Coordinates of C-alpha atoms in Angstrom, one line a residue:
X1 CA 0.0 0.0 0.0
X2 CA 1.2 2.8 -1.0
X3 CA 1.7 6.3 1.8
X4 CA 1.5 10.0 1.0
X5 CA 4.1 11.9 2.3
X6 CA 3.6 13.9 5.0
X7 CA 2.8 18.1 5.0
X8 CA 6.6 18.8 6.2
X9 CA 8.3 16.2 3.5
X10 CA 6.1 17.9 0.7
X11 CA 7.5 21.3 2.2
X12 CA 11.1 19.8 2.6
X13 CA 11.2 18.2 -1.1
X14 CA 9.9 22.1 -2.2
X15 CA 12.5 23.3 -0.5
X16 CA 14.9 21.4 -2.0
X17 CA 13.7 21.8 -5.3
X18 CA 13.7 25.3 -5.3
X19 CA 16.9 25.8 -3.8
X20 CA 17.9 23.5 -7.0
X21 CA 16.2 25.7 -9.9
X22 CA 17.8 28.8 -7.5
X23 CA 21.4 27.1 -7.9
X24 CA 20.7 26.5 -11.5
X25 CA 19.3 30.1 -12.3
X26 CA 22.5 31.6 -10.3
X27 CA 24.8 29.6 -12.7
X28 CA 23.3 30.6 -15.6
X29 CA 23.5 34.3 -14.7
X30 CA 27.2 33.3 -13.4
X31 CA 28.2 31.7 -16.3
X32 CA 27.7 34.7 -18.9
X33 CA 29.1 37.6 -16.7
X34 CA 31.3 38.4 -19.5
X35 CA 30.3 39.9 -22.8
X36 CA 33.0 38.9 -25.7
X37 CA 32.8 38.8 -29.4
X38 CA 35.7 37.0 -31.3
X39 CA 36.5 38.2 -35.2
X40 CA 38.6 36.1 -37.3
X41 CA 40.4 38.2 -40.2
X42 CA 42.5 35.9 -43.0
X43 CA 43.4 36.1 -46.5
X44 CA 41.8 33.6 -48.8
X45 CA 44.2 32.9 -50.8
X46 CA 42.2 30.9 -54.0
X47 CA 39.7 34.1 -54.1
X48 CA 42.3 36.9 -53.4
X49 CA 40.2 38.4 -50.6
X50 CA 40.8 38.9 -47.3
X51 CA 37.4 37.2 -45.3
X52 CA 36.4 38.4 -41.8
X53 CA 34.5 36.4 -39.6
X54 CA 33.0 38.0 -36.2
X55 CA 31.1 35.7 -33.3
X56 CA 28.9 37.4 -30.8
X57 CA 26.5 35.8 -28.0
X58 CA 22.8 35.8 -29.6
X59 CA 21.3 37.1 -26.6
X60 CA 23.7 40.0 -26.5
X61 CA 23.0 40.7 -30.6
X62 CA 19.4 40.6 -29.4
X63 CA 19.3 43.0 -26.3
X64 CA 21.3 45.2 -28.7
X65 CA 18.7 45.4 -31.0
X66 CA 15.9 45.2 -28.9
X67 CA 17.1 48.3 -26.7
X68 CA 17.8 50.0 -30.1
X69 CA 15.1 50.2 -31.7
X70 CA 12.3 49.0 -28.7
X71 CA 11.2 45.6 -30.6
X72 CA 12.2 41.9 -31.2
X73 CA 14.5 41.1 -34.5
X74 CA 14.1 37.8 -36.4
X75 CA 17.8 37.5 -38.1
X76 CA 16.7 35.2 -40.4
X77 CA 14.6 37.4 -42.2
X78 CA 16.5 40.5 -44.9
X79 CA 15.1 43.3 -43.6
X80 CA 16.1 42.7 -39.8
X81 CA 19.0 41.2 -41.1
X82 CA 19.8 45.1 -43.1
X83 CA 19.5 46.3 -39.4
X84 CA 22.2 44.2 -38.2
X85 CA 24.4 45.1 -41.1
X86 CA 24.4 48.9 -40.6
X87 CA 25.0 48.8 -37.2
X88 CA 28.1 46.6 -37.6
X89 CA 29.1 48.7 -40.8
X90 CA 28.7 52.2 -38.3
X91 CA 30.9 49.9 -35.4
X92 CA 34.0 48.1 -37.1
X93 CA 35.8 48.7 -40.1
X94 CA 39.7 48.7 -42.2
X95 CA 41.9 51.2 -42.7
X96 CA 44.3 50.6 -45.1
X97 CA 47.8 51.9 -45.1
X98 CA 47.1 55.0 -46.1
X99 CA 44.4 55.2 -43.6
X100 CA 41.6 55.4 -45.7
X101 CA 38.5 53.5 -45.1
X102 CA 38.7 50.0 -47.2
X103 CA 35.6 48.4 -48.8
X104 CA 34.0 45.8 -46.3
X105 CA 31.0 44.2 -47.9
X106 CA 28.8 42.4 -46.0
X107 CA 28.2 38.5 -47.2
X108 CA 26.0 37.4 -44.9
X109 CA 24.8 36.4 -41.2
X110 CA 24.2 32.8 -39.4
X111 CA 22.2 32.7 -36.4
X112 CA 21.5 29.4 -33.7
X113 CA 20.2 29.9 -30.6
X114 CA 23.7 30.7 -28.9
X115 CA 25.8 33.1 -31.2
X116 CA 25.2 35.2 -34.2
X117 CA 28.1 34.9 -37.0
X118 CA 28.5 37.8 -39.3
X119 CA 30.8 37.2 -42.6
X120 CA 32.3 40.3 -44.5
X121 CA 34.9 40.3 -46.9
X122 CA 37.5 42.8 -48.7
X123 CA 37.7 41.8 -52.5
X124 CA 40.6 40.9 -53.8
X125 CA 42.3 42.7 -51.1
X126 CA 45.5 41.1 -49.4
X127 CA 45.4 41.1 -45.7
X128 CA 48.7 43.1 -45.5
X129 CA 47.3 45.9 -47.4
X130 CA 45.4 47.0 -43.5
X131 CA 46.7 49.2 -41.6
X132 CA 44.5 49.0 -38.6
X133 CA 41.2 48.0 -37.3
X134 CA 38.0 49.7 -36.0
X135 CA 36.2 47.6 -33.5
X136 CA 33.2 49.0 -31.7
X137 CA 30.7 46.2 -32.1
X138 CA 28.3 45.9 -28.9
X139 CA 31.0 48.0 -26.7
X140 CA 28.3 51.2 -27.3
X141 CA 25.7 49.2 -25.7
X142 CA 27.7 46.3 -23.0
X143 CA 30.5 48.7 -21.1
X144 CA 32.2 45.3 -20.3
X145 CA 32.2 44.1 -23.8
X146 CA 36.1 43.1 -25.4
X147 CA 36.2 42.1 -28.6
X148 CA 38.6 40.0 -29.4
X149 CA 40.4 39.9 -33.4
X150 CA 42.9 37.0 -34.9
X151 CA 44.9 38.4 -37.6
X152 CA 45.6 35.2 -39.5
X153 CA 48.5 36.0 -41.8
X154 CA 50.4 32.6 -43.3
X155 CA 51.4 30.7 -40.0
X156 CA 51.1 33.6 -38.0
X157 CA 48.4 34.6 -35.6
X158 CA 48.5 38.1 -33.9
X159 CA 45.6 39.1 -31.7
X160 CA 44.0 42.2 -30.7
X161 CA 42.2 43.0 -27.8
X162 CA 39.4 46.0 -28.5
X163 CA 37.0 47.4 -25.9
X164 CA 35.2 50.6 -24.8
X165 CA 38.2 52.1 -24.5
X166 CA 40.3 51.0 -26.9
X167 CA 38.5 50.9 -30.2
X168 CA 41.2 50.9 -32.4
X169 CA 44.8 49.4 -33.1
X170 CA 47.4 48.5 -35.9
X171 CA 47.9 45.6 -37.4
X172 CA 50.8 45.3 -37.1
X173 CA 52.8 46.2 -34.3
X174 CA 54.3 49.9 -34.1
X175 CA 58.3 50.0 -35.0
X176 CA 60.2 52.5 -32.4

């Protein structure tokens, strides 16, 4: 025959469950206390362009967006998508050596439920022709946002660290 639990077990197994969802809620917020993008910039060598790649947390693409402009985006579809685009064309760019502006084109965007990529490329534009990197990308709207770039030349990997207050570098590192 089967018992019922008693009044104070009930209360002791709600307890316990809802110190559980507590712990679980607490790690989740622990566990994105950060705010980072990552941009990966090589030189494709079979289409002579240099491709950039940049990786940001959805959830931070999306409070962006929704703080912005005071509604909920849906990055699959062009015209939210050509929201997304100007903002990131307004927040990072390439100067070439001459310090003028070079021609980033957007290719395209992939989102899941966890991170929003963003492809660009410079046509037919070796990666040693830049000079230096803009990088503002969420830091207007996340003060604790770093972006973080790979400069893939060859075999060598330099990396840049960009955040509210340092928004742009070389790259390459400055001679004495």
């Amino acid at each position: 025959m089967m018992r019922w639990p008693t009044w104070s077990k009930v209360r002791q197994l709600l307890t316990l469950l809802a110190a559980g969802l507590l712990l679980c809620a607490s790690t989740a917020a622990w566990a994105h206390r950060f705010h980072a993008g990552m941009t990966d910039i090589s030189f494709n060598a079979r289409t002579g362009s240099t491709e950039i790649v940049h990786t940001y947390m959805a959830h931070d693409i999306d409070g962006l967006l929704a703080n912005m402009y005071g509604r909920q985006f849906d990055l699959s579809e062009p015209d939210d998508q050509e929201v997304l685009r100007k903002y990131v064309d307004g927040r990072f760019w390439l100067y070439g050596q001459d310090r003028t502006r070079l021609p980033v084109r957007w290719v395209g965007v992939s989102v899941n439920a966890d991170y929003v990529t963003i492809y660009q490329e410079v046509e037919q534009t070796p990666l040693w022709k830049a000079g230096a990197v803009h990088h503002e990308v969420l830091t207007d709207f996340l003060p604790d946002q770093v972006n973080t770039v790979n400069l893939n030349e060859g075999n060598a990997v330099r990396t840049l660290t960009f955040d509210r207050d340092k928004t742009e570098q070389p790259t390459r590192p400055e001679t004495p």
